[in-house]
CSV table of N, CA, C and O in Angstrom, one decimal:
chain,number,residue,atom,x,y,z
A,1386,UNK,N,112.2,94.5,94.3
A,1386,UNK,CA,110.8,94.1,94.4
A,1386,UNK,C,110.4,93.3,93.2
A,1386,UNK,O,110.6,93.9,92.1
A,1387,UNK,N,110.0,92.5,93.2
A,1387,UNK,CA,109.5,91.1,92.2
A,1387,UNK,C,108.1,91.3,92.4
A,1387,UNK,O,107.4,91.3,93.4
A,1388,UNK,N,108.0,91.5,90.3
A,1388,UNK,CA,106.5,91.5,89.7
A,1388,UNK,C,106.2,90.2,90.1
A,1388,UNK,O,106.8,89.2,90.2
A,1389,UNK,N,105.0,90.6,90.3
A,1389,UNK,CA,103.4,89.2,90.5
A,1389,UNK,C,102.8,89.5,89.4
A,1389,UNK,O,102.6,90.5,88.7
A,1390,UNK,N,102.5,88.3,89.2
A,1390,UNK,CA,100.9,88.0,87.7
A,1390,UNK,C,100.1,87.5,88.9
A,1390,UNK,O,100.5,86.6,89.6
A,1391,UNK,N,99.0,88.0,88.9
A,1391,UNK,CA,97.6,87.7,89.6
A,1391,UNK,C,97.0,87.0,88.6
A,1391,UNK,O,97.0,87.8,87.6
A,1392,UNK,N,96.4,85.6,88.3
A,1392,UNK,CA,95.1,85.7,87.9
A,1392,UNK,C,93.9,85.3,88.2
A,1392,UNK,O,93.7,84.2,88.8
A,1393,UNK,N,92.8,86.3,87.7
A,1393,UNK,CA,91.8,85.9,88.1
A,1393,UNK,C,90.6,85.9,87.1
A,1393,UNK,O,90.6,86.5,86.1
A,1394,UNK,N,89.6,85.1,87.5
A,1394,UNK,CA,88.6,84.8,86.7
A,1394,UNK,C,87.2,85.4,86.7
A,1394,UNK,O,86.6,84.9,87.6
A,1395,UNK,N,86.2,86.6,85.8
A,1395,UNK,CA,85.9,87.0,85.7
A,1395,UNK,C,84.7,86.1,86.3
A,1395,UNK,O,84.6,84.8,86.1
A,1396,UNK,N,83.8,86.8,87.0
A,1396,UNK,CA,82.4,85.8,86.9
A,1396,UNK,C,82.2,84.5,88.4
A,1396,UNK,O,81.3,83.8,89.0
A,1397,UNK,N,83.7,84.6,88.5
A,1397,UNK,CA,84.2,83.6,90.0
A,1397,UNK,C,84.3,84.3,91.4
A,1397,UNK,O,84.7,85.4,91.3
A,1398,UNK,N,84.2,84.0,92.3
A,1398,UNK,CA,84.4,84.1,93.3
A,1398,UNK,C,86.0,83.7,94.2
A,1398,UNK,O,86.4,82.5,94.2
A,1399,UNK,N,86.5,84.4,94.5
A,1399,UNK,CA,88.0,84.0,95.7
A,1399,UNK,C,88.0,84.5,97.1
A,1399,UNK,O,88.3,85.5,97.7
A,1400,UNK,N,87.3,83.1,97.4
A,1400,UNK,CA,87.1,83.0,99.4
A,1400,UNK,C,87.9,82.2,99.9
A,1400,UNK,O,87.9,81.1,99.4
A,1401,UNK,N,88.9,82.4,101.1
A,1401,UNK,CA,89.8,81.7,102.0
A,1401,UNK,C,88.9,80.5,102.2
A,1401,UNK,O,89.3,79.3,102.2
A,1402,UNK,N,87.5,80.6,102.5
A,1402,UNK,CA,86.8,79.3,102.6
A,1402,UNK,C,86.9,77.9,101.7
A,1402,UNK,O,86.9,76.7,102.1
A,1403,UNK,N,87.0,78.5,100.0
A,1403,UNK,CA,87.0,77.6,99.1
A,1403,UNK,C,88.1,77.4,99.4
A,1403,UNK,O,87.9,76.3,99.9
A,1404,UNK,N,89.5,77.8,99.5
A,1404,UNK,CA,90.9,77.7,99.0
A,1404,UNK,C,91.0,78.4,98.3
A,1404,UNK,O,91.9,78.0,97.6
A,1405,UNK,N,90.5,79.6,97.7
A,1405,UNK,CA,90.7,80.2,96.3
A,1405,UNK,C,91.2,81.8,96.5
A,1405,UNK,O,91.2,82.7,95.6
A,1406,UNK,N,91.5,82.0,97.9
A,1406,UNK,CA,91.5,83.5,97.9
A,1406,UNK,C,93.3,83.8,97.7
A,1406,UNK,O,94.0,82.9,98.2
A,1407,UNK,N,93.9,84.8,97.1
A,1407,UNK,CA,94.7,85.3,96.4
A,1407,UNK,C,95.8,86.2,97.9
A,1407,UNK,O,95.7,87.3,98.3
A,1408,UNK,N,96.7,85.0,98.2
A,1408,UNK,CA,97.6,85.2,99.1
A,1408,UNK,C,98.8,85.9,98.2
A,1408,UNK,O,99.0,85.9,97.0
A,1409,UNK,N,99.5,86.5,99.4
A,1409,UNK,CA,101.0,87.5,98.9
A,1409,UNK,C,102.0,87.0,99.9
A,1409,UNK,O,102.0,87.4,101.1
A,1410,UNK,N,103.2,86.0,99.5
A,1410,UNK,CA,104.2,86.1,100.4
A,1410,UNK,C,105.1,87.0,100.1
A,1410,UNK,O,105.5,87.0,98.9
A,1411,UNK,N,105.6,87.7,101.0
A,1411,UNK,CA,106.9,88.4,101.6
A,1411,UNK,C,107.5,88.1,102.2
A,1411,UNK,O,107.4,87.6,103.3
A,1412,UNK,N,108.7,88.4,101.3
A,1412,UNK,CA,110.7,88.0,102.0
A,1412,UNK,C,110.8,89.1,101.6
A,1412,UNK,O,110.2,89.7,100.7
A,1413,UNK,N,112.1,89.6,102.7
A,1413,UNK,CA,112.7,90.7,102.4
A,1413,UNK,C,112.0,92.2,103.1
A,1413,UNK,O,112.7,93.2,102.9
A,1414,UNK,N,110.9,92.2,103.7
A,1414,UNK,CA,110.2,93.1,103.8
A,1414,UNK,C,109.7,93.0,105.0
A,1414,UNK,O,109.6,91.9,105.5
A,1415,UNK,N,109.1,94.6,106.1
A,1415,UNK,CA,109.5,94.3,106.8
A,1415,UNK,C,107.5,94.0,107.1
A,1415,UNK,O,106.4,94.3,106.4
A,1416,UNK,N,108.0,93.4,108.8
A,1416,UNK,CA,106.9,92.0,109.6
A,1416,UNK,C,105.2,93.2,109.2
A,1416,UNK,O,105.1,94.4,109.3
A,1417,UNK,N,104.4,92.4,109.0
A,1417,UNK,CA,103.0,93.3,108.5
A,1417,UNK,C,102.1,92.8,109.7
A,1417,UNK,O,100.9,92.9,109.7
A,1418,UNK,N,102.8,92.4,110.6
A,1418,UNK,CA,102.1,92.1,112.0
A,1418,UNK,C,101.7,93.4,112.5
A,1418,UNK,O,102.5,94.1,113.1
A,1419,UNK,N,100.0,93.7,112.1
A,1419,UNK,CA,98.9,94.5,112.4
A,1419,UNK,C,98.7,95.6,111.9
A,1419,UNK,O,98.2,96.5,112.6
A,1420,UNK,N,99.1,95.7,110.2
A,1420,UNK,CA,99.1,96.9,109.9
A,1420,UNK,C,98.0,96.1,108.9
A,1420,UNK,O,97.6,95.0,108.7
A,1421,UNK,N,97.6,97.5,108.3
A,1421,UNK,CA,96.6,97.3,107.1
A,1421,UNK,C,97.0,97.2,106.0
A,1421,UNK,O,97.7,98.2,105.7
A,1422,UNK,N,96.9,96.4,104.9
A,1422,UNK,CA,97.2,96.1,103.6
A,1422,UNK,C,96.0,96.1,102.3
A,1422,UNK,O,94.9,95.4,102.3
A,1423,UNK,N,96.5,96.8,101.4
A,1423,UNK,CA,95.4,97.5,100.3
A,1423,UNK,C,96.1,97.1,98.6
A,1423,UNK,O,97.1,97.5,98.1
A,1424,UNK,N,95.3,96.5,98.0
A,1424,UNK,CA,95.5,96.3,96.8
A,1424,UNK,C,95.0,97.6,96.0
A,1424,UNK,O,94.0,98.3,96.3
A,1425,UNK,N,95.9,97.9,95.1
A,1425,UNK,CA,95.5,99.3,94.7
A,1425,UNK,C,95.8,98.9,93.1
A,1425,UNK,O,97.0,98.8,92.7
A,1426,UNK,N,94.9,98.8,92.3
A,1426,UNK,CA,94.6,98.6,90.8
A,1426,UNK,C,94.7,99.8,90.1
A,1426,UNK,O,94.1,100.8,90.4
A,1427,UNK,N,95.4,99.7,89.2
A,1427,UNK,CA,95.7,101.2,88.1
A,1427,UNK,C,94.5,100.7,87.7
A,1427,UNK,O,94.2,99.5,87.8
A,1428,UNK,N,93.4,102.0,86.9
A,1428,UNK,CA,92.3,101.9,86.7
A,1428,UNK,C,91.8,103.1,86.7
A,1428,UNK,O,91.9,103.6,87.7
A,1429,UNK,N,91.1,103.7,85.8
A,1429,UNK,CA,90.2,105.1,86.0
A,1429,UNK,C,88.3,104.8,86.5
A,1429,UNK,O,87.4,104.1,86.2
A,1430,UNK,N,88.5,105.7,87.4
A,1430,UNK,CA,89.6,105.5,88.8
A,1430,UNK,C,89.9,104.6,89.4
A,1430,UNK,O,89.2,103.6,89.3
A,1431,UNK,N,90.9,104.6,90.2
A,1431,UNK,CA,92.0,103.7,90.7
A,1431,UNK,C,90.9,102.9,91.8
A,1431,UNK,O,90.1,103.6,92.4
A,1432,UNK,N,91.0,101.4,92.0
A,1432,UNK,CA,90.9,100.9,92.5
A,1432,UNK,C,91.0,100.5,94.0
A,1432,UNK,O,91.6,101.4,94.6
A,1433,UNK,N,90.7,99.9,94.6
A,1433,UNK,CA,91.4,99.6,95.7
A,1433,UNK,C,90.8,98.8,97.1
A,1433,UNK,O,89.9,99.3,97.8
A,1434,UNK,N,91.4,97.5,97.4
A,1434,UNK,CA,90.6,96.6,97.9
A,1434,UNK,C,91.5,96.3,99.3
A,1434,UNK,O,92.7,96.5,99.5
A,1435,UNK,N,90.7,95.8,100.1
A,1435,UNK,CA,91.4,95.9,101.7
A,1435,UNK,C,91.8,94.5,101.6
A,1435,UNK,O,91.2,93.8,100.8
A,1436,UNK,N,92.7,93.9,102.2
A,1436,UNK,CA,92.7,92.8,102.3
A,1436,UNK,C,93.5,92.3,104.1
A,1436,UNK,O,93.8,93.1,105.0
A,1437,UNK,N,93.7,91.2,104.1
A,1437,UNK,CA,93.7,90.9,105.7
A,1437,UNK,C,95.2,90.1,105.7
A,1437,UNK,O,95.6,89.4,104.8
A,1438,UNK,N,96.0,90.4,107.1
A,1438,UNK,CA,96.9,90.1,107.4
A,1438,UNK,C,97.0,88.3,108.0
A,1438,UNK,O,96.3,88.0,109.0
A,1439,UNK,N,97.6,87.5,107.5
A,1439,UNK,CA,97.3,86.1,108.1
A,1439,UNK,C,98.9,86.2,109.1
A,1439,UNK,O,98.9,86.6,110.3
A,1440,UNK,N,100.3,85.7,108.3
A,1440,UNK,CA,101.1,86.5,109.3
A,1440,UNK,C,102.1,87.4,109.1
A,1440,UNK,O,102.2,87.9,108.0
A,1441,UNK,N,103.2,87.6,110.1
A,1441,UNK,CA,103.5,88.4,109.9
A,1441,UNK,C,104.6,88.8,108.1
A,1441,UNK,O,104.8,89.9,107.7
A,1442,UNK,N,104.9,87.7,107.5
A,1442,UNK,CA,105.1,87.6,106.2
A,1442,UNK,C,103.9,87.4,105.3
A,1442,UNK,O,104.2,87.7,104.1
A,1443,UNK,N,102.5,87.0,105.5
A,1443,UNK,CA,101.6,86.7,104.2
A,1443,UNK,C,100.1,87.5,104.3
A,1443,UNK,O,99.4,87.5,105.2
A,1444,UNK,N,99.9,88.0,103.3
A,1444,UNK,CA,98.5,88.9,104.0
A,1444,UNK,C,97.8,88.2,102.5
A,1444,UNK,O,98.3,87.5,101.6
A,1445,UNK,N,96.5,88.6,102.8
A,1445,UNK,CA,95.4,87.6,101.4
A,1445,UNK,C,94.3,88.6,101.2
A,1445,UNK,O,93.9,89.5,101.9
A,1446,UNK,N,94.0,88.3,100.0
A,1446,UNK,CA,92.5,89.0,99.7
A,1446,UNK,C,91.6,87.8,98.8
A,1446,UNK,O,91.7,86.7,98.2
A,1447,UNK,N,90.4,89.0,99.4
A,1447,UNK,CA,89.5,88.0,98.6
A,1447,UNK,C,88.5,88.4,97.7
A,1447,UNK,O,88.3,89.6,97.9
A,1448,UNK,N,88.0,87.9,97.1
A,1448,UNK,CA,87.1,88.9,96.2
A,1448,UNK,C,85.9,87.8,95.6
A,1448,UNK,O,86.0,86.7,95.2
A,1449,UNK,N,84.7,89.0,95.7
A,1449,UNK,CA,83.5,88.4,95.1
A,1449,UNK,C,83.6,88.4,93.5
A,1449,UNK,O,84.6,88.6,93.0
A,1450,UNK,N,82.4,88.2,92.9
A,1450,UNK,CA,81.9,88.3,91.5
A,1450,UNK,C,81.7,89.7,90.9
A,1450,UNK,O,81.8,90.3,89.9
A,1451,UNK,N,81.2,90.1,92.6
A,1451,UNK,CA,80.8,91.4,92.0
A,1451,UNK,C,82.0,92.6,92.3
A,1451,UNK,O,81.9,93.8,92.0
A,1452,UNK,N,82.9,92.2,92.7
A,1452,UNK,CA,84.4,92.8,93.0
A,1452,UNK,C,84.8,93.0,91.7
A,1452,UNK,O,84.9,94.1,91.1
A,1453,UNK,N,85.1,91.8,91.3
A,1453,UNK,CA,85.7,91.3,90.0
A,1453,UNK,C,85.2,92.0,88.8
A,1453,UNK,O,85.9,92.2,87.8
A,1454,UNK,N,83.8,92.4,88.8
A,1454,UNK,CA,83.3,92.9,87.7
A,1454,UNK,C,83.2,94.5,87.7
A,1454,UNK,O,83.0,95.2,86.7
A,1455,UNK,N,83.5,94.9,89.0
A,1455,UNK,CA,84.2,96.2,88.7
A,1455,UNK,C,85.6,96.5,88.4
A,1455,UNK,O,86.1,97.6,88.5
A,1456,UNK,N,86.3,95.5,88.2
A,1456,UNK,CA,87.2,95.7,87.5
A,1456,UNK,C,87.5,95.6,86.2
A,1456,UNK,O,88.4,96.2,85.7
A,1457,UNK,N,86.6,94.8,85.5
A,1457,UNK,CA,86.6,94.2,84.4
A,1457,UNK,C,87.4,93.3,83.9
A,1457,UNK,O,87.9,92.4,84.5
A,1458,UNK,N,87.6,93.5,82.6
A,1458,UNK,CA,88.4,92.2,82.0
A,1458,UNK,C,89.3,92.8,81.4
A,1458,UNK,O,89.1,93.8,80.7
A,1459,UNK,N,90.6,92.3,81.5
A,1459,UNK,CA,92.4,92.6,81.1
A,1459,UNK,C,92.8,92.9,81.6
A,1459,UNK,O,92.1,93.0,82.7
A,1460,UNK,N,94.4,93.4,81.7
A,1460,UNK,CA,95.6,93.2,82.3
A,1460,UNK,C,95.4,94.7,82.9
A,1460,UNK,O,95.1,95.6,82.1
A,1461,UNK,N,95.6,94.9,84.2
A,1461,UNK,CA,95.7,96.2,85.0
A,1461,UNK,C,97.0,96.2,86.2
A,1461,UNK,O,97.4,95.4,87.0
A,1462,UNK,N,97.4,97.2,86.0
A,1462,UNK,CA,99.2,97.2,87.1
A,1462,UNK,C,98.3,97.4,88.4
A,1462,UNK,O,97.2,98.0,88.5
A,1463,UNK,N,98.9,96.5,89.4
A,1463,UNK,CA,98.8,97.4,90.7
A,1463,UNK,C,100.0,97.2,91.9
A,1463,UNK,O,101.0,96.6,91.7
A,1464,UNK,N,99.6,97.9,92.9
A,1464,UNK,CA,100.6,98.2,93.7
A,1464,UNK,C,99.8,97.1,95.1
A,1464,UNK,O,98.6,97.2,95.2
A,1465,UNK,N,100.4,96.2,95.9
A,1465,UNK,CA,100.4,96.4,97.2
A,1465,UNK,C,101.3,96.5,98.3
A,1465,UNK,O,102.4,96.1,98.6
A,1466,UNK,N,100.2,97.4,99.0
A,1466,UNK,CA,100.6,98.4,100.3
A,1466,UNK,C,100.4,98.0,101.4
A,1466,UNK,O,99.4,97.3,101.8
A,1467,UNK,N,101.3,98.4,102.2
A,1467,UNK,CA,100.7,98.3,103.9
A,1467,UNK,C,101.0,99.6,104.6
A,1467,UNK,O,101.7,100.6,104.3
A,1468,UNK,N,100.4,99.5,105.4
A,1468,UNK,CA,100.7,100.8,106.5
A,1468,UNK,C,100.9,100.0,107.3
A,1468,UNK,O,100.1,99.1,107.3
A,1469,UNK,N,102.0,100.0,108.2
A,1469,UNK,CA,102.6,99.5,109.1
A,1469,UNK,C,102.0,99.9,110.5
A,1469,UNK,O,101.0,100.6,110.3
A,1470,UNK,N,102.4,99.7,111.8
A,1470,UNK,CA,101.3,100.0,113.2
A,1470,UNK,C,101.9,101.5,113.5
A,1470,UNK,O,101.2,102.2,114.3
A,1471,UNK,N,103.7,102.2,112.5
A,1471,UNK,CA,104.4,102.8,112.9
A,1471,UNK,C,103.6,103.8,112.1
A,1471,UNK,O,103.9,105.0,112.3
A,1472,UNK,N,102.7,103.6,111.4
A,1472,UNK,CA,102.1,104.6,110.0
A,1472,UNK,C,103.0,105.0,108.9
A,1472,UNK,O,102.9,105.9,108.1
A,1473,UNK,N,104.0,104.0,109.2
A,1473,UNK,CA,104.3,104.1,107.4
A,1473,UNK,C,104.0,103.5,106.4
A,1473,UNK,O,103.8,102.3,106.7
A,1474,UNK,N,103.8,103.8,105.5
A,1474,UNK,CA,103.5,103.3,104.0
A,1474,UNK,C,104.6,102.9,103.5
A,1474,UNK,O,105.7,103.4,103.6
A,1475,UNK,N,104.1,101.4,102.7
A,1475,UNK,CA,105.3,100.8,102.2
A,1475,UNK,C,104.9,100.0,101.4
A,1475,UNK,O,103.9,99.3,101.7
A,1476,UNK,N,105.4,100.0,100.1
A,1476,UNK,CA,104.4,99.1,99.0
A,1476,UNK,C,105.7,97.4,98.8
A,1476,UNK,O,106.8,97.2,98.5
A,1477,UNK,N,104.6,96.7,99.1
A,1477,UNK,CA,105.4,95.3,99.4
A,1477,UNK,C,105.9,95.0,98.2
A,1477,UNK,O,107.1,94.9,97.9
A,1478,UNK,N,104.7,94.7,97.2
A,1478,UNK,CA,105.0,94.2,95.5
A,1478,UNK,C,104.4,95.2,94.7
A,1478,UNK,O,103.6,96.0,95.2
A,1479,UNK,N,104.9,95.2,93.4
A,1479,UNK,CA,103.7,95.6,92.5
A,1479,UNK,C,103.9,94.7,91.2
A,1479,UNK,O,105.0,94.1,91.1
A,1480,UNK,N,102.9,94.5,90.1
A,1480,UNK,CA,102.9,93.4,89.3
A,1480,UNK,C,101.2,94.1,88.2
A,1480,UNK,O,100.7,95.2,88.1
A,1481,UNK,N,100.8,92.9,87.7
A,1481,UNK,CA,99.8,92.7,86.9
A,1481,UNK,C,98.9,91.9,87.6
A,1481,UNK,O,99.1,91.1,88.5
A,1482,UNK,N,97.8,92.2,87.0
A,1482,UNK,CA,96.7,91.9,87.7
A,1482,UNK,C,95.7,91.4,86.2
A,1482,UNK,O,95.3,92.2,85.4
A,1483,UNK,N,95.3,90.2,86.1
A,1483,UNK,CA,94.9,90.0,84.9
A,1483,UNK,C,93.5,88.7,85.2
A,1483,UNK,O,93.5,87.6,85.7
A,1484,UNK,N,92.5,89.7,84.6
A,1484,UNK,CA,91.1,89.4,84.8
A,1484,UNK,C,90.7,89.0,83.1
A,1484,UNK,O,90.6,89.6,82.1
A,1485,UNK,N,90.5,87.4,83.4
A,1485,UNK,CA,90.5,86.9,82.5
A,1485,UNK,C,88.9,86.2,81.8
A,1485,UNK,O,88.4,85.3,82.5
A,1486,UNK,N,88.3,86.7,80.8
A,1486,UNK,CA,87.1,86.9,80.5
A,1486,UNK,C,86.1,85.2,81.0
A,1486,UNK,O,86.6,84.1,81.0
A,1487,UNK,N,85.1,85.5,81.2
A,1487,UNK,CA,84.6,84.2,81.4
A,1487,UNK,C,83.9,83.5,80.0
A,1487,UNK,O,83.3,84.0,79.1
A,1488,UNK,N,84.0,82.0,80.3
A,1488,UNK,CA,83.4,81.8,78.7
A,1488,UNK,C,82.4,80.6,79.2
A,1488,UNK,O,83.0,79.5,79.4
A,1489,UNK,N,81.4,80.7,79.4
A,1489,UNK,CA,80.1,80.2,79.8
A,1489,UNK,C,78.5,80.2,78.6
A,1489,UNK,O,77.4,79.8,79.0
């Protein structure tokens, strides 16, 4: 399983609308055709954000300002998961997640 570096920008917005929302491809792993997938941020307490299946290799999330600002700013591990349609759990990647301060 191969670390991901996320990054993202404190204060911004990441909408599939703009182009800006925070896709995951998978090889090697199996088809995520109709299961639910959850970004899960190390964090006290732990985090954790829904995100949506596009196909059966790539699922995306998206996040507001105000997403973002409950996470804060710096580098946080996380895991993503799916539950498959079979109800298993299976964590596709895990990596860093790095919320990078805004300077305005």
């Amino acid at each position: 399983m191969d670390r991901t570096i996320v990054e993202l920008k404190y204060g911004d917005d990441y909408y599939a609308a703009d182009g800006r929302s925070i896709a995951f491809d998978l090889t090697g792993q199996p088809s995520i055709t109709g299961a639910t997938v959850t970004l899960i941020i190390k964090k006290s307490p732990v985090l954790t954000f829904s995100g949506s299946v596009v196909t059966a290799t790539q699922c995306r999330f998206e996040f507001t300002a105000v997403q973002i600002a409950t996470i804060g700013v710096g580098y946080f591990e996380y895991d993503l998961q799916a539950t498959l349609t079979n109800g298993h759990v299976v964590t596709l990647k895990n990596g860093v997640l790095h919320v990078a301060a805004d300077i305005r």
